Coordinates of C-alpha atoms in Angstrom, one line a residue:
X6 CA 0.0 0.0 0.0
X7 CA 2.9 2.1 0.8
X8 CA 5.6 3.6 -1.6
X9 CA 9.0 1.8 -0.8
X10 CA 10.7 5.8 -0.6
X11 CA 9.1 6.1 2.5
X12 CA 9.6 2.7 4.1
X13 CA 11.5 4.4 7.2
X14 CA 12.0 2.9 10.3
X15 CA 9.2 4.6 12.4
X16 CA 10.1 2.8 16.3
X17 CA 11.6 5.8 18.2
X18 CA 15.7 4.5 18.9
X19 CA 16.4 4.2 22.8
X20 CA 17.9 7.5 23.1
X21 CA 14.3 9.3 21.9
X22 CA 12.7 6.6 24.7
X23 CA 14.9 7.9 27.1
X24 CA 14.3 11.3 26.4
X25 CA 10.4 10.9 26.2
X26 CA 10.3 8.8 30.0
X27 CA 12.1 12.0 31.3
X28 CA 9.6 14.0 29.5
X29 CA 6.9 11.9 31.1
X30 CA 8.2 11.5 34.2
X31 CA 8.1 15.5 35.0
X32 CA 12.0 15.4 35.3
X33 CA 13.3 18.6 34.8
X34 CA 16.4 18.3 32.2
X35 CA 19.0 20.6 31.2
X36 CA 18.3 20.6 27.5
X37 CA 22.1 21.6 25.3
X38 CA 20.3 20.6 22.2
X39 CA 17.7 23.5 21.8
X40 CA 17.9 24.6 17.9
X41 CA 14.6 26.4 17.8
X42 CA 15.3 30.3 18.9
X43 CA 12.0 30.8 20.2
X44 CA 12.1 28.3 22.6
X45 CA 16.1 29.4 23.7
X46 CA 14.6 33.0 25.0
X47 CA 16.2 34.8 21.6
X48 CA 13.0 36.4 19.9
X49 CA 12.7 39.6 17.5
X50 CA 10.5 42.4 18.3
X51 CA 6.9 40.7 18.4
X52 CA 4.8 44.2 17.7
X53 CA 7.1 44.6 14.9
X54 CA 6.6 41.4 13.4
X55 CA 3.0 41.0 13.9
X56 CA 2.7 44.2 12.5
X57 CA 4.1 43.8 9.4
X58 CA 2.1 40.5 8.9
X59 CA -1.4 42.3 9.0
X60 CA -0.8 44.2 5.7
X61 CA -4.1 44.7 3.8
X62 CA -2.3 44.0 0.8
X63 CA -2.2 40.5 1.9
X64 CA -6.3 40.0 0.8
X65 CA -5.2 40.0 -3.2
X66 CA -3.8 37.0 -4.7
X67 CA -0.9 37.5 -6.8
X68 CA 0.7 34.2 -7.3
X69 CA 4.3 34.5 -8.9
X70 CA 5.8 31.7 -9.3
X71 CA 9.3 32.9 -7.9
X72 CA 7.6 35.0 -5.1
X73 CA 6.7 38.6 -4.7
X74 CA 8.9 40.6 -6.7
X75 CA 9.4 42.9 -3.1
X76 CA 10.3 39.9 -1.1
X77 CA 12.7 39.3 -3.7
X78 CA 14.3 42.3 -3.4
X79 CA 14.1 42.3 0.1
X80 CA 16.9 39.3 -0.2
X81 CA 18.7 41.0 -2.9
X82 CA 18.7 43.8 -0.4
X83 CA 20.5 41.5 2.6
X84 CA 22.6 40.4 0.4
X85 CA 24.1 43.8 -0.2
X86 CA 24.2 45.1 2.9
X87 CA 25.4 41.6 5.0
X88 CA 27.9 40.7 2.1
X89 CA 28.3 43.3 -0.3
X90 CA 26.8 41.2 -2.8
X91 CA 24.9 42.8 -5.6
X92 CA 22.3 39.6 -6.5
X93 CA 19.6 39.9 -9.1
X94 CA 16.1 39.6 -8.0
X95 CA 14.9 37.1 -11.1
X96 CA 18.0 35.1 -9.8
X97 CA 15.7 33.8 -6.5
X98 CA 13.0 32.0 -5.9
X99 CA 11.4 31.8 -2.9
X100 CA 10.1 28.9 -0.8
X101 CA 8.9 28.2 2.5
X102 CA 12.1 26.5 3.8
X103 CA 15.1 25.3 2.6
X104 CA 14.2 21.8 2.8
X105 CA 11.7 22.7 0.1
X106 CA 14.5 24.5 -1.7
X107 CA 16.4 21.8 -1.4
X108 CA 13.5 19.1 -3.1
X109 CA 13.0 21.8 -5.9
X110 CA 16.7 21.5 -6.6
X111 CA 16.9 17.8 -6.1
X112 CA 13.9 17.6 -8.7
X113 CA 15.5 20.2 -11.1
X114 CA 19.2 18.0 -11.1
X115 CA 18.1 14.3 -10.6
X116 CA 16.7 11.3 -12.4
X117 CA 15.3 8.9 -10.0
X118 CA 18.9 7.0 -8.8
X119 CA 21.0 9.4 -9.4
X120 CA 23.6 10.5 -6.7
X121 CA 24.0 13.3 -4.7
X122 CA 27.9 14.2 -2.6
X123 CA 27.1 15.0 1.0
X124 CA 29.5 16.3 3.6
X125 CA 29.8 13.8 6.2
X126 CA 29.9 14.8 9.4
X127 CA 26.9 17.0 8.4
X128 CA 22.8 17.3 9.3
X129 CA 20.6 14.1 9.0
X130 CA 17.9 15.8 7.4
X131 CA 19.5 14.9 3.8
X132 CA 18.7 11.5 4.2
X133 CA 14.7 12.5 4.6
X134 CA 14.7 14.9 1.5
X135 CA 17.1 12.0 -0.7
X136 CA 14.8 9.2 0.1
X137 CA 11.6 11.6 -0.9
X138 CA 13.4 12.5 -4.4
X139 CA 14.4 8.9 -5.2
X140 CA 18.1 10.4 -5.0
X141 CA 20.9 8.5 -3.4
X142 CA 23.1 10.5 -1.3
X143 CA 27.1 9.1 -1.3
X144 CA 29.0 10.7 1.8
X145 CA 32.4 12.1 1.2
X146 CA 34.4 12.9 4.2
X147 CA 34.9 16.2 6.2
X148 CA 38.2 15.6 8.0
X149 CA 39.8 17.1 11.9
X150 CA 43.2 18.2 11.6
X151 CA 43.6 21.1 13.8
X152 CA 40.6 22.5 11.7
X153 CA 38.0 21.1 9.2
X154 CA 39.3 20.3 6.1
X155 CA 36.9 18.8 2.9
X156 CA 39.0 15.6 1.9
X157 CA 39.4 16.5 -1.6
X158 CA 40.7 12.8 -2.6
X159 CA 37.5 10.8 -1.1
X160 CA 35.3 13.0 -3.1
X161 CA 36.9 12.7 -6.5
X162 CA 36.6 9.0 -5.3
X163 CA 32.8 9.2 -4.1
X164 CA 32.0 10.6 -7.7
X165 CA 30.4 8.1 -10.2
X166 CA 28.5 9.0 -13.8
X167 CA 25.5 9.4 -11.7
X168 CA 26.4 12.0 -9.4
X169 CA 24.7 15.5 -9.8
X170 CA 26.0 17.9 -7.4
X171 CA 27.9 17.9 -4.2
X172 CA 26.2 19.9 -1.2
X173 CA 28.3 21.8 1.0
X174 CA 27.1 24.0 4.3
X175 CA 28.8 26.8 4.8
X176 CA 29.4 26.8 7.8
X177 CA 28.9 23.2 8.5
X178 CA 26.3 21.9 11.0
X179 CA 27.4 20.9 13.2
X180 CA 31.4 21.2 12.8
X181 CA 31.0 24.9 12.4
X182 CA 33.8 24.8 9.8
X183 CA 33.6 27.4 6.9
X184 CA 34.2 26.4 3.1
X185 CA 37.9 28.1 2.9
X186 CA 39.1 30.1 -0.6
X187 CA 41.4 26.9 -1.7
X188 CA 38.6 24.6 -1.1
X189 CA 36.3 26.8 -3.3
X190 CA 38.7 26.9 -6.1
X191 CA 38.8 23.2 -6.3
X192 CA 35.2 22.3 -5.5
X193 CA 34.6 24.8 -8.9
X194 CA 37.3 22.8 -10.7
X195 CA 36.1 19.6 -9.9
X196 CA 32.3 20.1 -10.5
X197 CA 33.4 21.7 -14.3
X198 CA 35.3 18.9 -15.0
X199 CA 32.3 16.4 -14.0
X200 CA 29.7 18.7 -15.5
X201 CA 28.1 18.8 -11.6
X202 CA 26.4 21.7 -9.5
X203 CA 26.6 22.8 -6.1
X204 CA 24.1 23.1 -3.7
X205 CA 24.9 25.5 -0.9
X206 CA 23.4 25.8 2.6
X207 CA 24.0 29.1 4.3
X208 CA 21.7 29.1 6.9
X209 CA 24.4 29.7 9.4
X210 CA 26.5 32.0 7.2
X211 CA 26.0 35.5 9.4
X212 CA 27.2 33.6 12.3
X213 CA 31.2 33.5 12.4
X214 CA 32.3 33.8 16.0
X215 CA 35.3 35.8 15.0
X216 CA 33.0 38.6 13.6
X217 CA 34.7 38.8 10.2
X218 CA 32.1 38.5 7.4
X219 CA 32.6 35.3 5.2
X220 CA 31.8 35.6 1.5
X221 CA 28.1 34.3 0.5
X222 CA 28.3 31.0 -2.5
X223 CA 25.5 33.7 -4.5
X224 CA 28.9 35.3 -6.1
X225 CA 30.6 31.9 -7.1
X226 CA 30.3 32.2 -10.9
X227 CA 33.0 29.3 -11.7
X228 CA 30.2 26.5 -11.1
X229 CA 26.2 26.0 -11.5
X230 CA 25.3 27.0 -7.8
X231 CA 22.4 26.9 -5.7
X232 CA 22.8 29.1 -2.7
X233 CA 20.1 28.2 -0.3
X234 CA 19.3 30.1 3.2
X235 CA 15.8 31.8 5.2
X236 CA 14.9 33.9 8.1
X237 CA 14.5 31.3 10.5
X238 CA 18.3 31.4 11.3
X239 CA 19.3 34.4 9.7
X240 CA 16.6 36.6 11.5
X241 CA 15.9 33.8 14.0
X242 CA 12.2 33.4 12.8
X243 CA 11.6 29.8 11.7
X244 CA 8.3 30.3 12.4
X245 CA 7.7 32.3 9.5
X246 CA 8.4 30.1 6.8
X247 CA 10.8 32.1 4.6
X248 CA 13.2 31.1 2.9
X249 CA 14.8 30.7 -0.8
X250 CA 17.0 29.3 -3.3
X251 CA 19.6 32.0 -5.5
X252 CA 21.1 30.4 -9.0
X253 CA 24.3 31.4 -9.7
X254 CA 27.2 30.2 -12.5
X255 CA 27.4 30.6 -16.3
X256 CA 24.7 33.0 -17.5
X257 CA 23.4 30.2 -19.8
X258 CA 23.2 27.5 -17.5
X259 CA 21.4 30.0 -15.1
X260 CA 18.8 30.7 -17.5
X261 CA 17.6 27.5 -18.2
X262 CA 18.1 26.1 -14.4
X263 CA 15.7 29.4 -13.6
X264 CA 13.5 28.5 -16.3
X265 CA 12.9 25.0 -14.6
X266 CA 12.9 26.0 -11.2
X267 CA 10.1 28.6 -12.0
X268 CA 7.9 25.7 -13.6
X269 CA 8.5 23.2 -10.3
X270 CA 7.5 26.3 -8.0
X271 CA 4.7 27.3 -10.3
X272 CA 4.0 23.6 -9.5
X273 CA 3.3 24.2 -6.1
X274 CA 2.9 28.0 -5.3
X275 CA 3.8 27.5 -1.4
X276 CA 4.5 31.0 -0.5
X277 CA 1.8 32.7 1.3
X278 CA 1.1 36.2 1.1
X279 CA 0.8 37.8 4.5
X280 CA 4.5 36.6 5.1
X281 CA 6.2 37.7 1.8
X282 CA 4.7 41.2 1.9
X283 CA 6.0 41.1 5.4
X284 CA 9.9 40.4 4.0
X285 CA 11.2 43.4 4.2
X286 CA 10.9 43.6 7.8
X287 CA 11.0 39.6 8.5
X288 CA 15.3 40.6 7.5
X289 CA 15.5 43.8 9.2
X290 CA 14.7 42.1 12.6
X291 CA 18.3 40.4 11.9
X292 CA 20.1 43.6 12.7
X293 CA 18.6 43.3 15.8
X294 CA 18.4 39.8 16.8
X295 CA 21.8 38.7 15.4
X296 CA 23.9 40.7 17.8
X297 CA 22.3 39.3 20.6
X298 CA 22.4 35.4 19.8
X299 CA 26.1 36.1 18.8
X300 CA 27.0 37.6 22.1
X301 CA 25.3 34.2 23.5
X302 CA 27.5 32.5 21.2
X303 CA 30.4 33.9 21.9
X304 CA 30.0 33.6 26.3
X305 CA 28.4 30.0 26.0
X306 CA 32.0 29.2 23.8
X307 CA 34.0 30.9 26.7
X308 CA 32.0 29.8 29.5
X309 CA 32.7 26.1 28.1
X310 CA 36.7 26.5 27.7
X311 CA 37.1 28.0 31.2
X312 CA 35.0 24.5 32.4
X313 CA 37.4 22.2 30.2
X314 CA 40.6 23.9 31.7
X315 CA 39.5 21.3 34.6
X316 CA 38.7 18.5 32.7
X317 CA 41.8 17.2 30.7
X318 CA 40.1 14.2 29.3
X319 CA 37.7 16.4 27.3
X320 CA 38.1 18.8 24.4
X321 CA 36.1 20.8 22.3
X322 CA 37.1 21.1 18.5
X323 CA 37.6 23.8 16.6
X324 CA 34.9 25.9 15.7
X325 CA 34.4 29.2 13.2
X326 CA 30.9 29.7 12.9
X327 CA 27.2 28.2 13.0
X328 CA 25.1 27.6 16.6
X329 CA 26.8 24.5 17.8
X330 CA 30.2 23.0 19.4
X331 CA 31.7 19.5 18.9
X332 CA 32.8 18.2 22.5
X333 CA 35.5 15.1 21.9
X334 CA 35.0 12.9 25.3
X335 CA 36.7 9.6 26.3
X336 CA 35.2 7.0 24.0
X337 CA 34.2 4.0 26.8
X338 CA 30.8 3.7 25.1
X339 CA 28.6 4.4 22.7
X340 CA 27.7 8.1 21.9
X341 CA 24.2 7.3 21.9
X342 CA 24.9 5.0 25.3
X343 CA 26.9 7.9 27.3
X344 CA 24.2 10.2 25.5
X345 CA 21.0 8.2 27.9
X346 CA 23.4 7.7 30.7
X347 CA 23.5 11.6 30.8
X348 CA 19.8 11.9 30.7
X349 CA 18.6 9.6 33.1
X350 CA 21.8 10.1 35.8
X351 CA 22.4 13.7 35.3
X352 CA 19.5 14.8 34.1
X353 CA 21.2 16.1 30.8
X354 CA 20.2 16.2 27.6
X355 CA 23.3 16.3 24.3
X356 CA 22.9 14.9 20.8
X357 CA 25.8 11.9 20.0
X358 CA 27.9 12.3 17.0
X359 CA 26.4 9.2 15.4
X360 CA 23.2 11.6 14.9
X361 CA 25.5 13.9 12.6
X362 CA 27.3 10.7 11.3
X363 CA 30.7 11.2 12.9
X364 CA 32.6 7.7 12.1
X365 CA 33.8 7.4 15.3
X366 CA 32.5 7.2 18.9
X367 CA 33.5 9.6 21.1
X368 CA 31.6 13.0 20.1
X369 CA 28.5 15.2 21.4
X370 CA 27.2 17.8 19.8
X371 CA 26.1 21.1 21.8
X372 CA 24.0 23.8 21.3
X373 CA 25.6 27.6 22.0
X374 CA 22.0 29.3 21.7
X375 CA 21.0 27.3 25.1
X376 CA 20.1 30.2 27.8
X377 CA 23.6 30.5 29.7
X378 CA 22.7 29.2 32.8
X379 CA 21.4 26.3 31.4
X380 CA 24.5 25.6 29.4
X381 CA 27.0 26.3 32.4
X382 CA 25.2 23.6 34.5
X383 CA 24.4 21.3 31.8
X384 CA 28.0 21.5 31.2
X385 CA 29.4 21.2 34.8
X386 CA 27.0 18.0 35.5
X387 CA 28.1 16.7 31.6
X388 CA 32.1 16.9 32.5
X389 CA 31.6 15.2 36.1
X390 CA 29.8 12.2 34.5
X391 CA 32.1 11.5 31.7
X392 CA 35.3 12.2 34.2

């Protein structure tokens, strides 16, 4: 009765049994996962917001296939002020989240079987959005060498004849790691000499720790590129379902993949109204809101070296941007198995790396947008456990 793309294992695994006991249970747990800003105490100005959404405007229907023409340049217009990036309107269409960008792109690039080049360690969303596009996604390897590094030679190795693009995330989630300049350069080489795209997430892109601006994948011109992002990170509003997909490369190959794109959006015309006539002011909330998570950031990072100066054992890897921390502890079980021992004996809740694919044990993931309280405790009882 079912389709075979969506013959998923639905049984929760034992670490989301744990978690839902404790939930059950009424325990109170520290919670260094939280990715969803509203629920971390981070939220834009909500007269502002809710403001802009009651525009009368928003009675008349105007479907566009590539979204409101002053949405649109309400992106063009970030893109220009955050990163000095001039970026034509007709070169964006909008959606209502990057997953959906990233289906529309999966659709526009891939015959059913056909391969897709994933960083790996990197989000396990992909996996969802492959299986639902009849794509296969082949990992290639994101290496720790005092820094993140692509590993260039696994992914010439990890490309076939039916591989379509390689998706990077700049920064990475959950490494944090930026795509550097030399990586770029070879990246554009290696997809023109295989005839492949790249697919970008951004998401994360405003948020480098150091406070230098990192350039946006919209001006890469050496490659077909699909530079993906939204408010709900870069304004901190996932709630609002905004978000879009920019093409980018040689002017001809543009054309025609903006051609396509604008058919499969036509398709489904997913964009509401109230939210794209409230764009404008959906990205000016960022110059608000960003300064604030990235002071969080920034003392949740501190506040966790000054607690590892005590724990020798334990060591957090090197990170450049994006809203979480790699934390490498003694590997004397599983990730997932120190992961419930943490939840049910100190009343702590981390992801493992094996939820971001690392391939070896001994990594949890942590979230820098937790309230800081929260974080310094969860981190004192996390370091007294594993010790």
């Amino acid at each position: 009765m079912f389709s075979q793309r969506t013959n998923w294992r639905l049984s929760p695994n034992a670490l989301t049994r744990a978690i839902e006991e404790a939930r059950v249970s009424g325990q109170h747990i520290l919670d260094l996962t939280v990715s969803n800003p509203t629920e971390a105490g981070v939220r834009p100005d909500s007269e502002i917001v809710l403001t802009a959404l009651a525009n009368p405007e928003a009675m008349h229907y105007d479907p566009q296939p590539r979204g409101l023409l002053t949405a649109r340049q309400a992106v063009s217009r970030y893109y220009r002020e955050s990163h000095e990036v001039d970026l034509d309107p007709e070169r964006l269409i909008l959606t209502t989240s990057t997953s959906e960008a990233y289906s529309y792109v999966f659709r526009l690039l891939c015959n059913p079987g056909d391969e897709i080049l994933v960083p790996n360690p990197s989000y396990p969303l992909f996996e969802f959005l492959a299986d639902l596009a009849d794509v296969k996604l082949v990992p290639y390897p994101v290496l720790y060498d005092h820094g993140w590094q692509i590993d260039l030679d696994s992914l010439y190795k990890a490309a076939t004849v039916r591989s379509r693009a390689v998706i990077l995330v700049h920064p990475n989630n959950p490494t944090g790691s930026y795509v550097s300049t030399a990586e770029t350069a070879a990246l554009n080489a290696f997809c023109r000499d295989r005839g492949l795209a790249l697919i970008v997430d951004e998401v994360f892109l405003d948020y480098s720790h150091d406070g230098a601006t990192r350039g946006s994948f919209v001006r890469n011109a050496d490659a077909l590129t699909f530079t993906l992002s939204g408010v709900s990170k870069i304004s901190a509003l996932p709630q609002m379902k905004l978000a879009w997909v920019a093409t980018g490369g040689p002017e001809e190959t543009v054309a025609e993949a903006g051609a396509r794109l604008e058919i499969i959006a036509d398709t489904f015309l997913s964009m509401n109204t109230p939210v794209q006539l409230a764009a404008p002011v959906l990205l000016d909330q960022r110059k608000q809101i960003q300064p604030v998570l990235l002071d969080r950031l920034r003392a949740n990072l501190a506040a966790l070296d000054r607690q590892l100066t005590g724990h020798p054992s334990c060591a957090r890897l090197m990170v450049e941007g994006g809203w979480y921390v790699v934390l490498r502890v003694p590997a004397l079980d599983s990730d997932e198995d120190l992961a419930i021992r943490l939840l049910r004996e100190a009343r702590v809740s981390v992801h493992p790396g094996h939820f971001y694919d690392f391939p070896n044990e001994g990594h949890l993931v942590l979230s820098l947008i937790t309230e800081p309280a929260v974080f310094r405790e969860g981190v004192a009882r996390l370091l007294r456990m594993v010790e």
